[in-house]
Amino acid sequence: MLYGVCRRKHLIIDGYLFSMIMEDQERTERYNEDALRYSEYFKGKIQTISKVPVRSLDDFSIWYTPGVAAVSRKIASDPDLSFELTGRWNSIAILTDGTRVLGLGNIGPEAAMPVMEGKALIFNYLGGVNAIPIPIRVQSKEEFVKVAKALEPSFGGINLEDIESPKCFFLLETLQNEMNIPVWHDDQLGTASITLAGVINSLRIVGKKIDQVKVVFNGAGAANIAAAYLFKAAGFKMKNMILVDSKGILHPEREDIDALMINNPWKYQLAIETNGERVKGDLSNAIEGADLLISAAKSGPDTIDSRIVKKMNNDAIVFVLANPIPEMWPQEAKENGARIVATGRGDFPNQINNSLVFPGVFRGVLDARAKGVNFDVMVAASYEIANFVEDPTEEKIVPTMEEWELYPRLASAVASKTVELGLARKSDSKEGFYRRAREIIESNRNIYSKLMDLGLIKRMPNGEHKN
C-alpha cells in the first residue's frame, strides 16, 4: 500500500505522552533516513516517458517532422486546440519560490524540489494528472507573476505551492484574474476545501445549521484566511466568525489595522467583515459560546489550553490541524467537552488532509478544459467530499486517501460545476465526466502497477518492500 498509516488505538493518558512523542520522533527519524537513502538510489521521484508507439524510425515522420507541421498549423489557427492535439490537456505546473516549504521556511527553490516532486507523485497516482515541478528563482511577486504567465501556453493549470504569506494571496488573486487556466494554491484552497467538507458532516451529526453557528479561526495564515472566505461562500455568516492571530482577535479598531490594510488587505477585509459583536482580546475571549473551533496555528500540544473548550457551546466541534503535533491532544479536547475532534494526522480519527482534494479537483478542471476555478467550485467540491461519507459518525467525517472512488466522483462534480458557471471549454454530463475521470485514473494506476510488476520501476534498494 502506497500510503500506509500507523493507528494507535490507545488513549493519551498521564505518563504515556513522553513515550508517544519519542515514538513519533523515532518514526520521523526513520522516514528521514529512508528518504535520503532512497532519493540517492532513485535520483528523483518522477520521469517523462513517451505515450505513443514507435514501431520504426518512419514513425518519427508522424510524431515529429514533417507530419508535426500540420498539427502546429492547426493549433496556430485556434490555440485552444492545444488542449486536444497535445498533452497540455492533462499537464499542470507546480510552481514555488521555496519561501515557505513545509515547516522548514525559506529554504530556496533547489531545496523545494524534493517536496514538489512528491506533490507531482500524488497528483499522478491519485488523479492521473501529469504534474511538472518547477521551483523558480525570483526576487519579487511581480517577477513570479511574469514567469507564471509566460508558462501558460504549456499547461492546463497551475498549482502554487509553499509560498510565504501574504505574498501567496497576491499571487493567487493576480494569476486567477489574469490567466485563462485554473490557478490553485493548495495551502489556501486545498486545506480550506477539506476543512469545509469535515465541518459540513460535523454539523450534520450535531444537528446545527451553517447560518447559525459561531466559528472561531485560531491562526490567520493562508489556510484559515482562505477557509473564512470559503465558509462565506458556503453560507456561513461573516458576523458569526472570529479570527485570532498572534496579536489577538481581529477587529476594526486594532492598532495595526492601517498597516494590515496596506500589507495584507485580505486579512484586513476579514477584520472589517467578521466579529459582528466586536469582541476583543485573545482566543479565550473569542471562544466563549462558539460552536466550532478551527485552529491552524503553531504545532504543539500546549499551543491551546484544552480547558477553553469548556467555554464553547454544547456539542462543540474542534479542528486542531497543526502538524506534526496538534495544538491540543484530541482526547483532552473531548474530556473538556468537544463532541467531534479532527486533526491533520492519520493516526487519529478524522484526518483533515488536502490530498483528498487537489488530485480530484485538478482531474475535474482539466477534463472540462476549465478557464478558472473559484469559491463556488470549491464549495461544490467540499459537498461532494462530505457526501461521499454516506453515514458520517463522530470518528468518520471525511473519507481517507485509500477510498479511490472519491477522486473520479470529485472530478465529475468539479467539472460539472465549471460547466454550470461558464468556465469550461468542454461540456459533458456529470455522468460523462465521471466515466472519463475514472477511466483516466484507473488506466494510469494500471500502468503504474504493470511497470512495478515488470521491474521497470525499480524495487527499493536490496529488493526491500515498504508498506
Tab-separated table of C-alpha atoms in Angstrom:
chain	number	residue	atom	x	y	z
A	1	MET	CA	0.000	0.000	0.000
A	2	LEU	CA	1.477	3.342	-1.088
A	3	TYR	CA	0.066	5.349	1.785
A	4	GLY	CA	0.042	3.296	4.962
A	5	VAL	CA	-0.949	4.737	8.305
A	6	CYS	CA	0.005	3.630	11.772
A	7	ARG	CA	-3.052	3.666	14.033
A	8	ARG	CA	-2.688	3.550	17.792
A	9	LYS	CA	-5.918	2.582	19.477
A	10	HIS	CA	-4.933	3.512	22.993
A	11	LEU	CA	-5.788	6.878	24.537
A	12	ILE	CA	-3.422	9.619	25.579
A	13	ILE	CA	-3.060	9.215	29.339
A	14	ASP	CA	-0.773	10.634	32.006
A	15	GLY	CA	2.669	9.100	31.797
A	16	TYR	CA	2.208	7.973	28.208
A	17	LEU	CA	2.772	11.311	26.496
A	18	PHE	CA	6.572	11.172	26.680
A	19	SER	CA	6.801	7.679	25.184
A	20	MET	CA	4.352	8.624	22.434
A	21	ILE	CA	6.426	11.665	21.486
A	22	MET	CA	9.559	9.504	21.466
A	23	GLU	CA	7.789	7.020	19.179
A	24	ASP	CA	6.820	9.847	16.819
A	25	GLN	CA	10.373	11.202	16.824
A	26	GLU	CA	11.894	7.786	16.154
A	27	ARG	CA	9.456	7.132	13.301
A	28	THR	CA	10.195	10.543	11.830
A	29	GLU	CA	13.943	9.944	12.021
A	30	ARG	CA	13.496	6.598	10.267
A	31	TYR	CA	11.488	8.216	7.480
A	32	ASN	CA	14.159	10.913	7.148
A	33	GLU	CA	16.903	8.322	6.804
A	34	ASP	CA	14.894	6.307	4.284
A	35	ALA	CA	14.063	9.399	2.249
A	36	LEU	CA	17.738	10.351	1.919
A	37	ARG	CA	18.808	6.825	1.039
A	38	TYR	CA	16.024	6.220	-1.479
A	39	SER	CA	16.411	9.638	-3.095
A	40	GLU	CA	20.071	8.876	-3.750
A	41	TYR	CA	19.087	5.499	-5.191
A	42	PHE	CA	16.195	6.586	-7.446
A	43	LYS	CA	17.573	10.015	-8.422
A	44	GLY	CA	14.152	11.662	-8.250
A	45	LYS	CA	10.525	10.539	-7.966
A	46	ILE	CA	9.163	11.199	-11.467
A	47	GLN	CA	10.196	10.914	-15.106
A	48	THR	CA	8.817	11.614	-18.572
A	49	ILE	CA	8.195	8.690	-20.911
A	50	SER	CA	6.627	8.571	-24.373
A	51	LYS	CA	2.983	7.516	-24.723
A	52	VAL	CA	2.838	6.909	-28.491
A	53	PRO	CA	4.100	3.808	-30.296
A	54	VAL	CA	7.378	3.897	-32.210
A	55	ARG	CA	7.306	0.859	-34.500
A	56	SER	CA	10.158	2.045	-36.710
A	57	LEU	CA	12.106	5.200	-37.453
A	58	ASP	CA	9.426	6.040	-40.013
A	59	ASP	CA	7.029	6.845	-37.135
A	60	PHE	CA	9.182	9.856	-36.281
A	61	SER	CA	7.932	11.355	-39.538
A	62	ILE	CA	4.458	11.337	-37.951
A	63	TRP	CA	5.328	12.373	-34.413
A	64	TYR	CA	7.992	14.867	-35.500
A	65	THR	CA	8.919	16.286	-38.881
A	66	PRO	CA	7.375	16.547	-41.439
A	67	GLY	CA	3.972	15.423	-40.057
A	68	VAL	CA	4.031	17.556	-36.926
A	69	ALA	CA	3.867	20.731	-39.020
A	70	ALA	CA	0.203	20.025	-39.796
A	71	VAL	CA	-0.576	19.850	-36.071
A	72	SER	CA	1.249	23.122	-35.431
A	73	ARG	CA	-0.630	24.878	-38.241
A	74	LYS	CA	-3.943	23.645	-36.828
A	75	ILE	CA	-3.146	24.961	-33.344
A	76	ALA	CA	-1.917	28.270	-34.787
A	77	SER	CA	-5.394	28.755	-36.259
A	78	ASP	CA	-7.030	28.084	-32.875
A	79	PRO	CA	-4.765	27.962	-29.769
A	80	ASP	CA	-7.449	26.139	-27.754
A	81	LEU	CA	-6.792	23.108	-29.968
A	82	SER	CA	-3.571	22.680	-27.977
A	83	PHE	CA	-5.829	21.049	-25.368
A	84	GLU	CA	-6.949	18.456	-27.924
A	85	LEU	CA	-3.832	17.817	-30.010
A	86	THR	CA	-1.071	17.913	-27.362
A	87	GLY	CA	-0.564	16.774	-23.771
A	88	ARG	CA	-1.486	20.220	-22.459
A	89	TRP	CA	-4.962	18.923	-21.581
A	90	ASN	CA	-3.538	16.775	-18.782
A	91	SER	CA	-0.494	18.780	-17.664
A	92	ILE	CA	-0.062	21.236	-14.809
A	93	ALA	CA	2.876	23.143	-13.365
A	94	ILE	CA	3.672	23.020	-9.649
A	95	LEU	CA	5.179	26.467	-9.088
A	96	THR	CA	7.053	27.561	-5.983
A	97	ASP	CA	9.707	30.062	-4.984
A	98	GLY	CA	10.696	27.968	-1.963
A	99	THR	CA	9.845	30.682	0.555
A	100	ARG	CA	7.668	28.557	2.870
A	101	VAL	CA	8.434	24.878	2.410
A	102	LEU	CA	6.673	22.541	4.860
A	103	GLY	CA	7.840	23.572	8.324
A	104	LEU	CA	11.307	24.440	7.033
A	105	GLY	CA	10.663	28.048	5.994
A	106	ASN	CA	12.519	29.893	3.261
A	107	ILE	CA	14.959	27.233	2.042
A	108	GLY	CA	15.132	28.247	-1.613
A	109	PRO	CA	13.986	26.717	-4.900
A	110	GLU	CA	16.558	23.923	-5.141
A	111	ALA	CA	15.700	22.585	-1.691
A	112	ALA	CA	11.995	22.839	-2.549
A	113	MET	CA	12.362	20.416	-5.463
A	114	PRO	CA	12.027	17.159	-3.430
A	115	VAL	CA	8.728	18.406	-1.991
A	116	MET	CA	7.427	19.446	-5.413
A	117	GLU	CA	8.372	16.049	-6.830
A	118	GLY	CA	6.427	14.403	-4.020
A	119	LYS	CA	3.428	16.561	-4.846
A	120	ALA	CA	3.741	15.560	-8.510
A	121	LEU	CA	3.748	11.898	-7.486
A	122	ILE	CA	0.488	12.307	-5.553
A	123	PHE	CA	-1.124	14.243	-8.414
A	124	ASN	CA	-0.230	11.451	-10.813
A	125	TYR	CA	-1.043	8.454	-8.620
A	126	LEU	CA	-4.365	9.676	-7.219
A	127	GLY	CA	-5.603	11.913	-10.029
A	128	GLY	CA	-3.887	10.707	-13.196
A	129	VAL	CA	-2.542	14.240	-13.669
A	130	ASN	CA	0.843	14.928	-15.264
A	131	ALA	CA	2.312	17.462	-12.839
A	132	ILE	CA	5.687	19.084	-13.512
A	133	PRO	CA	7.607	20.505	-10.517
A	134	ILE	CA	9.001	23.959	-11.320
A	135	PRO	CA	10.785	25.730	-8.446
A	136	ILE	CA	11.767	29.193	-9.673
A	137	ARG	CA	14.290	31.785	-8.519
A	138	VAL	CA	12.518	35.148	-8.448
A	139	GLN	CA	13.128	38.292	-6.419
A	140	SER	CA	9.627	39.789	-6.303
A	141	LYS	CA	5.987	38.788	-6.529
A	142	GLU	CA	5.722	40.708	-9.807
A	143	GLU	CA	8.535	38.610	-11.273
A	144	PHE	CA	6.759	35.461	-10.091
A	145	VAL	CA	3.609	36.575	-11.923
A	146	LYS	CA	5.601	37.208	-15.087
A	147	VAL	CA	7.133	33.712	-15.002
A	148	ALA	CA	3.781	32.016	-14.340
A	149	LYS	CA	2.070	33.849	-17.191
A	150	ALA	CA	4.942	33.009	-19.547
A	151	LEU	CA	4.388	29.303	-18.812
A	152	GLU	CA	0.646	29.381	-19.564
A	153	PRO	CA	0.855	28.021	-23.159
A	154	SER	CA	2.421	24.790	-21.862
A	155	PHE	CA	-0.100	23.832	-19.182
A	156	GLY	CA	-3.769	23.280	-18.444
A	157	GLY	CA	-3.456	24.537	-14.881
A	158	ILE	CA	-1.103	25.965	-12.242
A	159	ASN	CA	-0.699	24.678	-8.682
A	160	LEU	CA	1.036	27.221	-6.448
A	161	GLU	CA	2.879	25.603	-3.568
A	162	ASP	CA	4.837	26.544	-0.432
A	163	ILE	CA	4.825	30.342	-0.858
A	164	GLU	CA	5.087	32.700	2.101
A	165	SER	CA	2.163	34.817	3.332
A	166	PRO	CA	0.900	37.391	2.398
A	167	LYS	CA	2.662	37.031	-0.975
A	168	CYS	CA	0.628	33.888	-1.668
A	169	PHE	CA	-2.649	35.856	-1.537
A	170	PHE	CA	-1.405	38.412	-4.052
A	171	LEU	CA	-0.123	35.719	-6.425
A	172	LEU	CA	-3.311	33.658	-6.322
A	173	GLU	CA	-5.612	36.625	-6.838
A	174	THR	CA	-3.495	38.176	-9.593
A	175	LEU	CA	-2.952	34.962	-11.539
A	176	GLN	CA	-6.581	33.887	-11.257
A	177	ASN	CA	-7.620	37.237	-12.717
A	178	GLU	CA	-5.010	37.369	-15.482
A	179	MET	CA	-4.710	33.763	-16.707
A	180	ASN	CA	-7.127	31.650	-18.755
A	181	ILE	CA	-6.337	28.386	-16.978
A	182	PRO	CA	-7.155	27.352	-13.404
A	183	VAL	CA	-4.720	28.626	-10.762
A	184	TRP	CA	-4.850	26.958	-7.345
A	185	HIS	CA	-2.838	27.452	-4.159
A	186	ASP	CA	-3.139	24.246	-2.202
A	187	ASP	CA	-2.053	25.708	1.144
A	188	GLN	CA	-5.068	28.009	0.849
A	189	LEU	CA	-7.702	26.305	-1.270
A	190	GLY	CA	-6.969	22.631	-0.679
A	191	THR	CA	-6.843	22.929	3.090
A	192	ALA	CA	-9.923	25.175	3.132
A	193	SER	CA	-11.915	22.732	0.981
A	194	ILE	CA	-11.253	19.649	3.081
A	195	THR	CA	-11.860	21.666	6.250
A	196	LEU	CA	-15.267	22.744	4.949
A	197	ALA	CA	-16.091	19.143	3.991
A	198	GLY	CA	-15.326	17.976	7.517
A	199	VAL	CA	-17.349	20.803	9.025
A	200	ILE	CA	-20.362	20.035	6.809
A	201	ASN	CA	-20.547	16.475	8.130
A	202	SER	CA	-19.785	17.532	11.698
A	203	LEU	CA	-22.727	19.932	11.662
A	204	ARG	CA	-24.938	17.216	10.210
A	205	ILE	CA	-24.016	14.955	13.131
A	206	VAL	CA	-24.682	17.546	15.854
A	207	GLY	CA	-27.762	18.957	14.132
A	208	LYS	CA	-26.624	22.566	13.802
A	209	LYS	CA	-27.184	24.891	10.832
A	210	ILE	CA	-24.473	26.602	8.818
A	211	ASP	CA	-26.022	30.071	9.042
A	212	GLN	CA	-26.450	29.904	12.821
A	213	VAL	CA	-23.151	28.613	14.211
A	214	LYS	CA	-20.383	30.702	15.695
A	215	VAL	CA	-16.976	29.850	14.191
A	216	VAL	CA	-13.588	30.762	15.669
A	217	PHE	CA	-10.498	30.548	13.470
A	218	ASN	CA	-7.309	30.366	15.533
A	219	GLY	CA	-4.441	31.416	13.287
A	220	ALA	CA	-4.825	33.860	10.409
A	221	GLY	CA	-2.417	32.498	7.823
A	222	ALA	CA	-3.054	31.136	4.338
A	223	ALA	CA	-5.272	28.206	5.343
A	224	ASN	CA	-7.634	29.986	7.732
A	225	ILE	CA	-7.957	33.178	5.698
A	226	ALA	CA	-8.957	31.089	2.674
A	227	ALA	CA	-11.259	28.999	4.863
A	228	ALA	CA	-13.051	32.102	6.146
A	229	TYR	CA	-13.772	33.280	2.611
A	230	LEU	CA	-14.811	29.773	1.542
A	231	PHE	CA	-17.139	29.459	4.534
A	232	LYS	CA	-18.722	32.747	3.500
A	233	ALA	CA	-19.328	31.339	0.004
A	234	ALA	CA	-20.897	28.249	1.617
A	235	GLY	CA	-23.430	30.328	3.591
A	236	PHE	CA	-21.763	30.882	6.961
A	237	LYS	CA	-22.429	34.351	8.368
A	238	MET	CA	-19.350	36.573	8.492
A	239	LYS	CA	-20.652	38.325	11.615
A	240	ASN	CA	-20.611	34.925	13.350
A	241	MET	CA	-16.926	34.344	12.599
A	242	ILE	CA	-13.962	35.483	14.682
A	243	LEU	CA	-10.327	35.247	13.594
A	244	VAL	CA	-7.468	35.234	16.090
A	245	ASP	CA	-3.816	35.745	15.185
A	246	SER	CA	-0.648	36.098	17.268
A	247	LYS	CA	-1.712	39.619	18.296
A	248	GLY	CA	-5.227	38.648	19.337
A	249	ILE	CA	-8.717	38.918	17.893
A	250	LEU	CA	-9.167	40.678	14.561
A	251	HIS	CA	-11.479	43.678	14.756
A	252	PRO	CA	-11.712	47.081	13.020
A	253	GLU	CA	-10.225	49.039	15.932
A	254	ARG	CA	-6.995	47.082	16.344
A	255	GLU	CA	-3.957	49.321	16.490
A	256	ASP	CA	-2.368	47.642	13.462
A	257	ILE	CA	-5.476	47.886	11.253
A	258	ASP	CA	-3.981	50.579	8.974
A	259	ALA	CA	-0.832	48.504	8.466
A	260	LEU	CA	-2.977	45.474	7.624
A	261	MET	CA	-4.859	47.484	5.023
A	262	ILE	CA	-1.573	48.151	3.217
A	263	ASN	CA	0.377	44.949	3.822
A	264	ASN	CA	-2.352	42.301	3.950
A	265	PRO	CA	-5.652	43.564	2.506
A	266	TRP	CA	-7.164	40.059	2.614
A	267	LYS	CA	-6.704	39.866	6.361
A	268	TYR	CA	-7.785	43.493	6.708
A	269	GLN	CA	-11.069	42.768	4.933
A	270	LEU	CA	-11.799	39.942	7.323
A	271	ALA	CA	-11.099	42.233	10.275
A	272	ILE	CA	-13.778	44.548	8.919
A	273	GLU	CA	-16.397	41.944	7.929
A	274	THR	CA	-16.162	39.375	10.742
A	275	ASN	CA	-16.710	39.574	14.508
A	276	GLY	CA	-20.111	41.221	14.449
A	277	GLU	CA	-20.115	41.650	18.229
A	278	ARG	CA	-16.659	43.322	18.067
A	279	VAL	CA	-15.164	41.017	20.680
A	280	LYS	CA	-11.628	41.992	21.713
A	281	GLY	CA	-8.830	40.183	23.468
A	282	ASP	CA	-7.387	36.733	22.890
A	283	LEU	CA	-8.601	33.243	21.972
A	284	SER	CA	-10.085	32.752	25.429
A	285	ASN	CA	-12.434	35.694	24.787
A	286	ALA	CA	-13.222	34.626	21.238
A	287	ILE	CA	-14.140	31.039	22.148
A	288	GLU	CA	-16.942	31.992	24.541
A	289	GLY	CA	-20.164	30.473	23.168
A	290	ALA	CA	-18.528	29.154	19.989
A	291	ASP	CA	-19.826	26.074	18.193
A	292	LEU	CA	-16.741	25.436	16.113
A	293	LEU	CA	-13.005	25.999	16.626
A	294	ILE	CA	-10.696	25.675	13.618
A	295	SER	CA	-7.042	26.051	14.566
A	296	ALA	CA	-4.220	26.214	12.042
A	297	ALA	CA	-1.546	27.588	14.313
A	298	LYS	CA	1.731	26.639	15.978
A	299	SER	CA	2.449	22.940	16.371
A	300	GLY	CA	2.486	21.613	19.923
A	301	PRO	CA	0.050	20.153	22.459
A	302	ASP	CA	0.219	23.244	24.669
A	303	THR	CA	-0.463	25.806	21.938
A	304	ILE	CA	-4.083	25.868	23.134
A	305	ASP	CA	-5.123	25.142	26.715
A	306	SER	CA	-7.721	22.391	26.205
A	307	ARG	CA	-9.755	23.734	29.141
A	308	ILE	CA	-11.039	26.586	26.980
A	309	VAL	CA	-13.218	24.037	25.155
A	310	LYS	CA	-15.447	24.210	28.261
A	311	LYS	CA	-16.354	27.764	27.176
A	312	MET	CA	-17.826	26.503	23.904
A	313	ASN	CA	-21.450	25.562	23.321
A	314	ASN	CA	-22.725	22.015	23.761
A	315	ASP	CA	-21.721	19.555	21.003
A	316	ALA	CA	-18.562	21.565	20.350
A	317	ILE	CA	-16.571	20.805	17.194
A	318	VAL	CA	-12.780	21.219	17.405
A	319	PHE	CA	-10.379	21.053	14.455
A	320	VAL	CA	-6.727	21.261	15.600
A	321	LEU	CA	-4.784	20.988	12.359
A	322	ALA	CA	-1.151	21.759	13.192
A	323	ASN	CA	1.429	19.164	12.184
A	324	PRO	CA	3.209	17.160	13.404
A	325	ILE	CA	1.614	17.794	16.828
A	326	PRO	CA	-1.914	19.246	17.093
A	327	GLU	CA	-2.480	22.341	19.200
A	328	MET	CA	-4.160	20.167	21.838
A	329	TRP	CA	-4.468	16.401	22.101
A	330	PRO	CA	-7.830	15.102	20.794
A	331	GLN	CA	-8.593	13.164	23.958
A	332	GLU	CA	-8.049	16.264	26.082
A	333	ALA	CA	-10.404	18.228	23.831
A	334	LYS	CA	-13.057	15.540	24.319
A	335	GLU	CA	-12.534	15.413	28.066
A	336	ASN	CA	-13.276	19.143	28.141
A	337	GLY	CA	-16.500	18.891	26.156
A	338	ALA	CA	-15.721	18.521	22.446
A	339	ARG	CA	-18.027	16.073	20.710
A	340	ILE	CA	-16.107	15.897	17.413
A	341	VAL	CA	-12.357	16.422	17.032
A	342	ALA	CA	-10.305	16.456	13.824
A	343	THR	CA	-6.545	16.790	13.312
A	344	GLY	CA	-4.076	16.814	10.446
A	345	ARG	CA	-2.674	13.404	11.415
A	346	GLY	CA	-3.504	9.941	10.135
A	347	ASP	CA	-3.059	8.187	13.479
A	348	PHE	CA	-6.132	9.884	14.958
A	349	PRO	CA	-9.690	9.770	13.601
A	350	ASN	CA	-10.828	12.474	11.166
A	351	GLN	CA	-7.643	13.420	9.346
A	352	ILE	CA	-8.103	16.734	7.509
A	353	ASN	CA	-5.820	16.053	4.554
A	354	ASN	CA	-5.748	18.218	1.429
A	355	SER	CA	-4.573	15.198	-0.573
A	356	LEU	CA	-8.266	14.282	-0.582
A	357	VAL	CA	-8.905	17.445	-2.609
A	358	PHE	CA	-6.314	18.560	-5.143
A	359	PRO	CA	-5.954	15.379	-7.269
A	360	GLY	CA	-9.701	15.197	-7.912
A	361	VAL	CA	-10.148	18.947	-8.347
A	362	PHE	CA	-7.432	19.133	-10.985
A	363	ARG	CA	-8.735	15.987	-12.695
A	364	GLY	CA	-12.070	17.799	-12.977
A	365	VAL	CA	-10.845	21.184	-14.202
A	366	LEU	CA	-8.555	19.513	-16.741
A	367	ASP	CA	-11.308	17.252	-18.084
A	368	ALA	CA	-13.546	20.302	-18.530
A	369	ARG	CA	-10.666	22.310	-20.044
A	370	ALA	CA	-11.638	24.939	-17.470
A	371	LYS	CA	-10.522	28.554	-17.731
A	372	GLY	CA	-10.525	29.030	-13.959
A	373	VAL	CA	-11.554	27.811	-10.525
A	374	ASN	CA	-13.368	29.833	-7.849
A	375	PHE	CA	-15.031	29.538	-4.444
A	376	ASP	CA	-18.315	28.268	-5.935
A	377	VAL	CA	-16.401	25.373	-7.498
A	378	MET	CA	-14.684	24.714	-4.176
A	379	VAL	CA	-17.994	24.655	-2.269
A	380	ALA	CA	-19.259	22.050	-4.739
A	381	ALA	CA	-16.044	20.066	-4.198
A	382	SER	CA	-16.418	20.204	-0.409
A	383	TYR	CA	-20.005	18.963	-0.549
A	384	GLU	CA	-19.022	16.105	-2.863
A	385	ILE	CA	-16.322	15.030	-0.404
A	386	ALA	CA	-18.731	15.308	2.539
A	387	ASN	CA	-21.484	13.409	0.712
A	388	PHE	CA	-19.053	10.601	-0.106
A	389	VAL	CA	-19.293	9.611	3.573
A	390	GLU	CA	-22.808	8.186	3.494
A	391	ASP	CA	-23.223	7.759	7.243
A	392	PRO	CA	-20.854	10.173	8.987
A	393	THR	CA	-20.024	9.474	12.600
A	394	GLU	CA	-18.094	11.330	15.256
A	395	GLU	CA	-14.952	9.422	14.196
A	396	LYS	CA	-15.587	9.404	10.418
A	397	ILE	CA	-16.434	12.823	8.983
A	398	VAL	CA	-14.258	12.673	5.848
A	399	PRO	CA	-13.014	9.877	3.554
A	400	THR	CA	-9.482	8.501	3.613
A	401	MET	CA	-6.949	8.549	0.776
A	402	GLU	CA	-7.452	4.805	0.334
A	403	GLU	CA	-11.046	5.299	-0.837
A	404	TRP	CA	-10.082	5.603	-4.502
A	405	GLU	CA	-13.645	6.055	-5.745
A	406	LEU	CA	-13.691	9.534	-4.204
A	407	TYR	CA	-11.378	11.009	-6.840
A	408	PRO	CA	-13.429	10.409	-10.025
A	409	ARG	CA	-16.585	11.436	-8.166
A	410	LEU	CA	-14.928	14.643	-7.023
A	411	ALA	CA	-13.583	15.272	-10.521
A	412	SER	CA	-17.028	14.921	-12.089
A	413	ALA	CA	-18.594	17.289	-9.539
A	414	VAL	CA	-15.907	19.902	-10.160
A	415	ALA	CA	-16.064	19.568	-13.944
A	416	SER	CA	-19.856	19.863	-13.930
A	417	LYS	CA	-19.720	22.959	-11.749
A	418	THR	CA	-17.293	24.684	-14.139
A	419	VAL	CA	-19.733	23.959	-16.986
A	420	GLU	CA	-22.595	25.417	-14.933
A	421	LEU	CA	-20.571	28.565	-14.194
A	422	GLY	CA	-19.440	29.076	-17.814
A	423	LEU	CA	-15.792	28.344	-17.006
A	424	ALA	CA	-15.459	25.181	-19.113
A	425	ARG	CA	-14.234	24.874	-22.685
A	426	LYS	CA	-15.604	21.325	-22.873
A	427	SER	CA	-19.111	20.298	-21.868
A	428	ASP	CA	-20.450	16.928	-20.742
A	429	SER	CA	-22.906	15.455	-18.260
A	430	LYS	CA	-21.820	14.726	-14.710
A	431	GLU	CA	-22.003	11.024	-15.560
A	432	GLY	CA	-19.885	11.583	-18.675
A	433	PHE	CA	-17.231	13.456	-16.715
A	434	TYR	CA	-17.276	10.703	-14.098
A	435	ARG	CA	-16.686	7.954	-16.651
A	436	ARG	CA	-13.808	9.868	-18.225
A	437	ALA	CA	-12.149	10.652	-14.884
A	438	ARG	CA	-12.447	7.074	-13.700
A	439	GLU	CA	-11.031	5.743	-16.968
A	440	ILE	CA	-8.015	8.073	-16.811
A	441	ILE	CA	-7.268	7.411	-13.134
A	442	GLU	CA	-7.676	3.629	-13.411
A	443	SER	CA	-5.630	3.459	-16.613
A	444	ASN	CA	-2.837	5.456	-15.021
A	445	ARG	CA	-2.839	3.277	-11.915
A	446	ASN	CA	-2.810	0.106	-14.042
A	447	ILE	CA	0.210	1.378	-15.984
A	448	TYR	CA	1.970	2.144	-12.708
A	449	SER	CA	1.220	-1.317	-11.303
A	450	LYS	CA	2.340	-3.022	-14.520
A	451	LEU	CA	5.625	-1.127	-14.558
A	452	MET	CA	6.244	-2.247	-10.983
A	453	ASP	CA	5.336	-5.857	-11.763
A	454	LEU	CA	7.752	-5.891	-14.706
A	455	GLY	CA	10.530	-4.330	-12.671
A	456	LEU	CA	10.619	-1.272	-14.938
A	457	ILE	CA	10.049	0.776	-11.813
A	458	LYS	CA	12.918	-0.415	-9.665
A	459	ARG	CA	12.340	-2.066	-6.330
A	460	MET	CA	13.578	-0.424	-3.169
A	461	PRO	CA	17.329	-0.908	-2.564
A	462	ASN	CA	18.233	-4.557	-1.864
A	463	GLY	CA	14.760	-5.595	-3.021
A	464	GLU	CA	13.056	-4.040	0.006
A	465	HIS	CA	9.270	-3.714	0.088
A	466	LYS	CA	7.824	-0.917	2.205
A	467	ASN	CA	4.170	-0.948	3.284
